[in-house]
mmCIF file of C-alpha atoms in Angstrom:
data_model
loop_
_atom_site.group_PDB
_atom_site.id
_atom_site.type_symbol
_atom_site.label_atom_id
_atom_site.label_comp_id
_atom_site.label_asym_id
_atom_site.label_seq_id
_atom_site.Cartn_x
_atom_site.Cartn_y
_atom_site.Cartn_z
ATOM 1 C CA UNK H 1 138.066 78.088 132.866
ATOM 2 C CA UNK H 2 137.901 74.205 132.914
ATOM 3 C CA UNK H 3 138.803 72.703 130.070
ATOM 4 C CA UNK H 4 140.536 69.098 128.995
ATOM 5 C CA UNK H 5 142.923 68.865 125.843
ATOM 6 C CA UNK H 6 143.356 65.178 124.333
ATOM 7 C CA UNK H 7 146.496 64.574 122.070
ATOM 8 C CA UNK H 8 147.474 63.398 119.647
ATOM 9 C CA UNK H 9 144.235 63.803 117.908
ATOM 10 C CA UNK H 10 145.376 60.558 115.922
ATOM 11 C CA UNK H 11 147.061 57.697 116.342
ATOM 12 C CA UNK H 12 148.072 55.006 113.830
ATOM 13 C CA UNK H 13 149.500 51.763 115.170
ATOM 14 C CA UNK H 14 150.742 48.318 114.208
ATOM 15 C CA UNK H 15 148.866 45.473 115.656
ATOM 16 C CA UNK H 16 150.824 44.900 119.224
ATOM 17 C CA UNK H 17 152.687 48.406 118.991
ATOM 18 C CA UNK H 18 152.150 49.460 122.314
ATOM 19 C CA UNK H 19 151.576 53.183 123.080
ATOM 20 C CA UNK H 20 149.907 56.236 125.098
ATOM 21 C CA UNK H 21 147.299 58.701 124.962
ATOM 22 C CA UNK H 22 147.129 62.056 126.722
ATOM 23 C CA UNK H 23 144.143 63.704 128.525
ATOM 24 C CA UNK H 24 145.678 66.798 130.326
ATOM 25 C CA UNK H 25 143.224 69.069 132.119
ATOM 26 C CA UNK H 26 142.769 72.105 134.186
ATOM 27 C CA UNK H 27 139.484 72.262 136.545
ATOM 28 C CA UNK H 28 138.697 73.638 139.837
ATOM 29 C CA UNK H 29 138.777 70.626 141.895
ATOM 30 C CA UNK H 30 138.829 67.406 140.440
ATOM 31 C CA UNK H 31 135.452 65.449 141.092
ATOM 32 C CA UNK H 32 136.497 62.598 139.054
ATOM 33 C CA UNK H 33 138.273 61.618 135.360
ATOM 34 C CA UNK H 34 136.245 59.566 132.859
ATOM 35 C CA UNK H 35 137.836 57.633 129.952
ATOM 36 C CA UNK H 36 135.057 56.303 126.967
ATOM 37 C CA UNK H 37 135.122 54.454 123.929
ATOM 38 C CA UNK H 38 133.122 55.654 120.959
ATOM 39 C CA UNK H 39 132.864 53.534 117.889
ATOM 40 C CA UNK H 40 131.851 55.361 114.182
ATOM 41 C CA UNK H 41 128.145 56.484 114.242
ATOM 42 C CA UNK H 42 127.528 54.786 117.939
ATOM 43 C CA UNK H 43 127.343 56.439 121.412
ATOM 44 C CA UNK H 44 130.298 56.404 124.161
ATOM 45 C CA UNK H 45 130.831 52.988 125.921
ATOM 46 C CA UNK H 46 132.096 54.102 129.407
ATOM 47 C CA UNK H 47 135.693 52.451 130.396
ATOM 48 C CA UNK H 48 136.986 53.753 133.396
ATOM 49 C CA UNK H 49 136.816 56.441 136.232
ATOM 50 C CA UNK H 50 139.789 57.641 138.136
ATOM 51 C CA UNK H 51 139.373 60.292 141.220
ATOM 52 C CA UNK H 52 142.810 61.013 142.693
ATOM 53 C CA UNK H 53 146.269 61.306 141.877
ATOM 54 C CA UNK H 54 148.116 57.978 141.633
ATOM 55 C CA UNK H 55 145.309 55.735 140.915
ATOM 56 C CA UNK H 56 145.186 53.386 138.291
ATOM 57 C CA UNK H 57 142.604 51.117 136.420
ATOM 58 C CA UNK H 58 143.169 48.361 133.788
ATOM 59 C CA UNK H 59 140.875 46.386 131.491
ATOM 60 C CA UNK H 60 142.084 44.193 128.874
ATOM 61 C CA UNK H 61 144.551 46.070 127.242
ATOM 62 C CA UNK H 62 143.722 49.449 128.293
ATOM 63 C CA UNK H 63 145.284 50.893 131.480
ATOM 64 C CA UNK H 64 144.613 54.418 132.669
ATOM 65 C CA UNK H 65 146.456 56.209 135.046
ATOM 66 C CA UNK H 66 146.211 59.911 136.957
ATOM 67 C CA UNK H 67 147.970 62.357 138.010
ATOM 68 C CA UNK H 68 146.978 66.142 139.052
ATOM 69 C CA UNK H 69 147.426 67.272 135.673
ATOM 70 C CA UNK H 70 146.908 64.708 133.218
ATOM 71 C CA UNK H 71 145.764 61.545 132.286
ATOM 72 C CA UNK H 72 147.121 58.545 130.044
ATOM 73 C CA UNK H 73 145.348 55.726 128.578
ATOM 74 C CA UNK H 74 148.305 53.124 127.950
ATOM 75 C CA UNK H 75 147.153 50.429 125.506
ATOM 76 C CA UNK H 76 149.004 47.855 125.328
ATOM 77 C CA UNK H 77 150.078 45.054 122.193
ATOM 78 C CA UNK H 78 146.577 46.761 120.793
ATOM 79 C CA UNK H 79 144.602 44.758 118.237
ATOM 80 C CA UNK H 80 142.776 45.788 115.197
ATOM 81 C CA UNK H 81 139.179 45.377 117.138
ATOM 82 C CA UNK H 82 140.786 48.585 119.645
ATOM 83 C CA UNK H 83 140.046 51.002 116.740
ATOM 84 C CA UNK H 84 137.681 53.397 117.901
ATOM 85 C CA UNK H 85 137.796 56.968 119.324
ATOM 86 C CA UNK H 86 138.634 57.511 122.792
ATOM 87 C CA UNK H 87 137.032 60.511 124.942
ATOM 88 C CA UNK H 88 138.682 61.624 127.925
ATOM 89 C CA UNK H 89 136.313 64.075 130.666
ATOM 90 C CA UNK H 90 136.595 65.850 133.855
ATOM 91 C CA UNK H 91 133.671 66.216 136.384
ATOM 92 C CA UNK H 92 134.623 69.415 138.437
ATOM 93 C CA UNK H 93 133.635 70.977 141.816
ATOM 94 C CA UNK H 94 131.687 73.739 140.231
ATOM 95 C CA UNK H 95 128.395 73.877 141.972
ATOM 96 C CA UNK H 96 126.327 70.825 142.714
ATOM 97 C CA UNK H 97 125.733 69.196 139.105
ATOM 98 C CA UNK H 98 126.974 66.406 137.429
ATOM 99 C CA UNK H 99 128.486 68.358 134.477
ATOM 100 C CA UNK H 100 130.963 66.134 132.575
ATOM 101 C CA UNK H 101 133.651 68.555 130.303
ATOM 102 C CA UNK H 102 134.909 66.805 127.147
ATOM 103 C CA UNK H 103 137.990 66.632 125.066
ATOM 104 C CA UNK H 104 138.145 66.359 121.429
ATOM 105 C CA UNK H 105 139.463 62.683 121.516
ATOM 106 C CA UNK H 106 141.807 60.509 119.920
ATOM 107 C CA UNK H 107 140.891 58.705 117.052
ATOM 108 C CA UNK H 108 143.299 55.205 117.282
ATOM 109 C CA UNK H 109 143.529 53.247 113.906
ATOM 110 C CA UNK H 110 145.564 49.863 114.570
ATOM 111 C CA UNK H 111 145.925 48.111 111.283
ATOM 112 C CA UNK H 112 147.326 44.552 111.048
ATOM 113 C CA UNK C 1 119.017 44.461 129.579
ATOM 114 C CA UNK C 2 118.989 47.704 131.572
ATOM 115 C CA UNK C 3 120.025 51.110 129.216
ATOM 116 C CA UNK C 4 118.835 53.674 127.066
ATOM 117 C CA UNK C 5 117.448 54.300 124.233
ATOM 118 C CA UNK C 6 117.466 57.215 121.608
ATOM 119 C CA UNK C 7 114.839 57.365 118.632
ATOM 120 C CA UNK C 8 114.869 57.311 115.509
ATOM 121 C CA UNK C 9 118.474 56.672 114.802
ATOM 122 C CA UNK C 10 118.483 58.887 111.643
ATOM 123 C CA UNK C 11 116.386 62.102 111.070
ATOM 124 C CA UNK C 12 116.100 64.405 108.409
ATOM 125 C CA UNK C 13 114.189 67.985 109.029
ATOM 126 C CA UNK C 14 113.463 70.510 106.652
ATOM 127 C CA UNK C 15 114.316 73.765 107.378
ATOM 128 C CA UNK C 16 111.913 75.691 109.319
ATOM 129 C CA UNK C 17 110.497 72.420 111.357
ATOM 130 C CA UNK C 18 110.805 71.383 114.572
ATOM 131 C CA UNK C 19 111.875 68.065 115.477
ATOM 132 C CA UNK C 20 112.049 65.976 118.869
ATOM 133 C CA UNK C 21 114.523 63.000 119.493
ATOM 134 C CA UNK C 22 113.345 60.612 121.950
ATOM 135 C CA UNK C 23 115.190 59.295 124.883
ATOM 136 C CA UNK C 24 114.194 56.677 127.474
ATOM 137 C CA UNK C 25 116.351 54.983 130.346
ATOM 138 C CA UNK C 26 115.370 52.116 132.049
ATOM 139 C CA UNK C 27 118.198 52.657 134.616
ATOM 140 C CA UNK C 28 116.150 54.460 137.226
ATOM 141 C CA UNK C 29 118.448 57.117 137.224
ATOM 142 C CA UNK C 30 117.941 60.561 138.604
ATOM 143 C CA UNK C 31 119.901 62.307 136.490
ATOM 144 C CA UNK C 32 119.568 62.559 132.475
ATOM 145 C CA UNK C 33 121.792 65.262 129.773
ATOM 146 C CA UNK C 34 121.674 65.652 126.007
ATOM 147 C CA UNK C 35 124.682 66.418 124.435
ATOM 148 C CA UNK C 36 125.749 67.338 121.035
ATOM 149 C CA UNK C 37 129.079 66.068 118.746
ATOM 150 C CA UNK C 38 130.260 67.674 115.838
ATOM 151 C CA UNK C 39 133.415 66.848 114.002
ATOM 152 C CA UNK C 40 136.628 68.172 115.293
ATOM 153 C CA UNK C 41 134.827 69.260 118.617
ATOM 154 C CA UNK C 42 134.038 67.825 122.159
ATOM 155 C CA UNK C 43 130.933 66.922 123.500
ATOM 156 C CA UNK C 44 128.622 69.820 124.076
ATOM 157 C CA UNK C 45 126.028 69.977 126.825
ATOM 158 C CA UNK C 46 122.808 71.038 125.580
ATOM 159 C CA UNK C 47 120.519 70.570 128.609
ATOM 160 C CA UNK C 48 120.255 68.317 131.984
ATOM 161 C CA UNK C 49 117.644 67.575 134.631
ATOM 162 C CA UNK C 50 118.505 65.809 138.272
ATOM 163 C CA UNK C 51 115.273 65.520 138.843
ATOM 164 C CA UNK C 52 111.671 65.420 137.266
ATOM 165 C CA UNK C 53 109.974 68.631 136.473
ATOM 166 C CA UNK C 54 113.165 70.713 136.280
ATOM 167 C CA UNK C 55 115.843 71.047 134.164
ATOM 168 C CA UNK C 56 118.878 73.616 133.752
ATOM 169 C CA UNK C 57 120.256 74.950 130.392
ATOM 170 C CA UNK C 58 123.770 73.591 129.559
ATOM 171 C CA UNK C 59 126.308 75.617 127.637
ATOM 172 C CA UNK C 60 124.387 75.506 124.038
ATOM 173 C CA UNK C 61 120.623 75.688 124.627
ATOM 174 C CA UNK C 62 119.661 78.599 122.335
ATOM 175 C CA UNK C 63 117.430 76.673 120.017
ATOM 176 C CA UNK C 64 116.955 74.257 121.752
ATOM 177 C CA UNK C 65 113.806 73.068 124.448
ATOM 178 C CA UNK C 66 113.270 69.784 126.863
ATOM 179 C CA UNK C 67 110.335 68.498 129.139
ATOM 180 C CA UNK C 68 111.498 66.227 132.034
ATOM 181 C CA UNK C 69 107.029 64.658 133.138
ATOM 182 C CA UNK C 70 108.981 61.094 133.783
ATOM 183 C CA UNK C 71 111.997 59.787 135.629
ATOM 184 C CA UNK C 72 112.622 57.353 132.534
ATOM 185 C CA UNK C 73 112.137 60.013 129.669
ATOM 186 C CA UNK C 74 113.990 63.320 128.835
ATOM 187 C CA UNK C 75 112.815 64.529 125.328
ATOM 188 C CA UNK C 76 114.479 66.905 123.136
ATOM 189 C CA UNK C 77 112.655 69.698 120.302
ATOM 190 C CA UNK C 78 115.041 71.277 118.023
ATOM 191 C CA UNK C 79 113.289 73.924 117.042
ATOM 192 C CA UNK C 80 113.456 76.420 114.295
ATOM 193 C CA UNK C 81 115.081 78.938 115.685
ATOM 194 C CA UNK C 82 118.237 76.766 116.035
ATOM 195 C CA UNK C 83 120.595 77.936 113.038
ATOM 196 C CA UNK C 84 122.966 75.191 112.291
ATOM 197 C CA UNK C 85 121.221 71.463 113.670
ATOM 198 C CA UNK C 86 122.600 68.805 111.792
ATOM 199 C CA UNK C 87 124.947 67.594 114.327
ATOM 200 C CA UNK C 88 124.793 63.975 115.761
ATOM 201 C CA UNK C 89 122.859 64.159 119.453
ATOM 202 C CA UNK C 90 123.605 61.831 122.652
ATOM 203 C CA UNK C 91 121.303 61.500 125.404
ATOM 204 C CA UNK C 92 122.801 59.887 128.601
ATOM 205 C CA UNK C 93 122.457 59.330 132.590
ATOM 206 C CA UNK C 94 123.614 58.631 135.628
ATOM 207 C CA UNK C 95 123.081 58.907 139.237
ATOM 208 C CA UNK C 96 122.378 61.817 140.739
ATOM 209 C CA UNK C 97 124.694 63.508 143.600
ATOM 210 C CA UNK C 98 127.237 61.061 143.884
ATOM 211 C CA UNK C 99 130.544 62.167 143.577
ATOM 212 C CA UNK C 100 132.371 61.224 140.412
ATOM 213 C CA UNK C 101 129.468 58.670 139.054
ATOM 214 C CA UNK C 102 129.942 57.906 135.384
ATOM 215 C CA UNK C 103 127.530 58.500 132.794
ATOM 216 C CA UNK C 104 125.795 56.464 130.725
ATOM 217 C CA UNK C 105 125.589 57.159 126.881
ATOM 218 C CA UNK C 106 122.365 55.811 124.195
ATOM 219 C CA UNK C 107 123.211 55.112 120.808
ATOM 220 C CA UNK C 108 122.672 58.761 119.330
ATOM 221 C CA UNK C 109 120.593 60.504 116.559
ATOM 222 C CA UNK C 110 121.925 62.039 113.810
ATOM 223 C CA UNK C 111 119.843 64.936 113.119
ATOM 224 C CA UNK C 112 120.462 66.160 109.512
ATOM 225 C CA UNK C 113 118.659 69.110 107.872
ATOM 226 C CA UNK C 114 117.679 69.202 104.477
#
């Protein structure tokens, strides 16, 4: 069954304490790995998409990176405005539909 | 500005009613799913359509019924029969059959029943 785990399932941080989060996932076929955004009461704001092993994306402070069985979203010096919760999901090769699968998220707190 | 939109923002129903949440894109997207978040849990597909005048059932439909007349517009009912609908509901899109294409996520409705 495909299914994505996200850990921890908070994170508390000084301002400019760097640190990770972890998507790990198991799918049949990888059809590409989606990192969001979601602020309190407001729909996901899309960040990045990864589709193979090795690849990496950055923006800002955040930098995602892939490999076949897991995901990290490395935020880096973060600042109180990076509070939100972050959704990781996998698109898989299961039929011909754009079904995303989600994980739980983490919800990051970074206090000054 | 290109997006979508999801009306109203807030909705109460009493037990018993039916209700339908809007949702319009102006992305001319193929494409359009409505998903449901509850505390503690992942995002939920309730329905999706790649294309107007069909529409598949996602992994929680019971309760739940869409119509898919326009590209732009993918309405929602919640309807009586659905047991436990206070939950906060997402509608978003995307580009149909290209591999790995985000989606695109409206604002939300948070359905609450009195």
């Amino acid at each position: 069954e495909d299914q994505v785990t996200q850990s921890p399932e908070a994170l508390r941080l000084q301002e400019g304490e760097s640190s990770s989060l972890n998507c790990s996932y198991t799918v049949s076929g990888l059809r590409g790995l989606f990192w969001y955004r979601q602020d309190p009461g407001k729909g996901p704001e899309f960040l990045f998409t990864l589709y193979s092993a090795g690849e990496e994306k950055e923006k800002e402070r955040l930098k995602a990176t892939l490999t076949k069985k897991e995901s990290f979203l490395h935020i880096t010096a973060p600042k109180p405005e990076d509070s939100a919760t972050y959704l990781c999901a996998v698109q898989a090769n299961s039929g011909n539909t754009d079904k995303l699968i989600f994980g739980t998220g983490t919800r990051l707190q970074v206090f000054p | 500005d290109g997006g979508i939109t999801q009306s109203p923002k807030y909705l109460f129903r009493k037990e018993g009613q039916n209700v339908t949440l809007s949702c319009e894109q102006n992305l001319n997207h193929d494409a359009m799913y409505w998903y449901r978040q509850d505390p503690g849990q992942g995002l939920r597909l309730i329905y999706y359509s790649q294309i107007v005048n069909d529409f598949q059932k996602g992994d929680i439909a019971e309760g739940y019924s869409v119509s898919r007349e326009k590209k732009e517009s993918f309405p929602l009912t919640v309807t009586s029969a659905q047991k436990n609908p206070t939950a906060f509901y997402l509608c978003a899109s995307t580009e149909a059959g290209r591999e790995g294409n985000e989606q695109f996520f409206g604002p939300g409705t948070r359905l609450t029943v009195l």
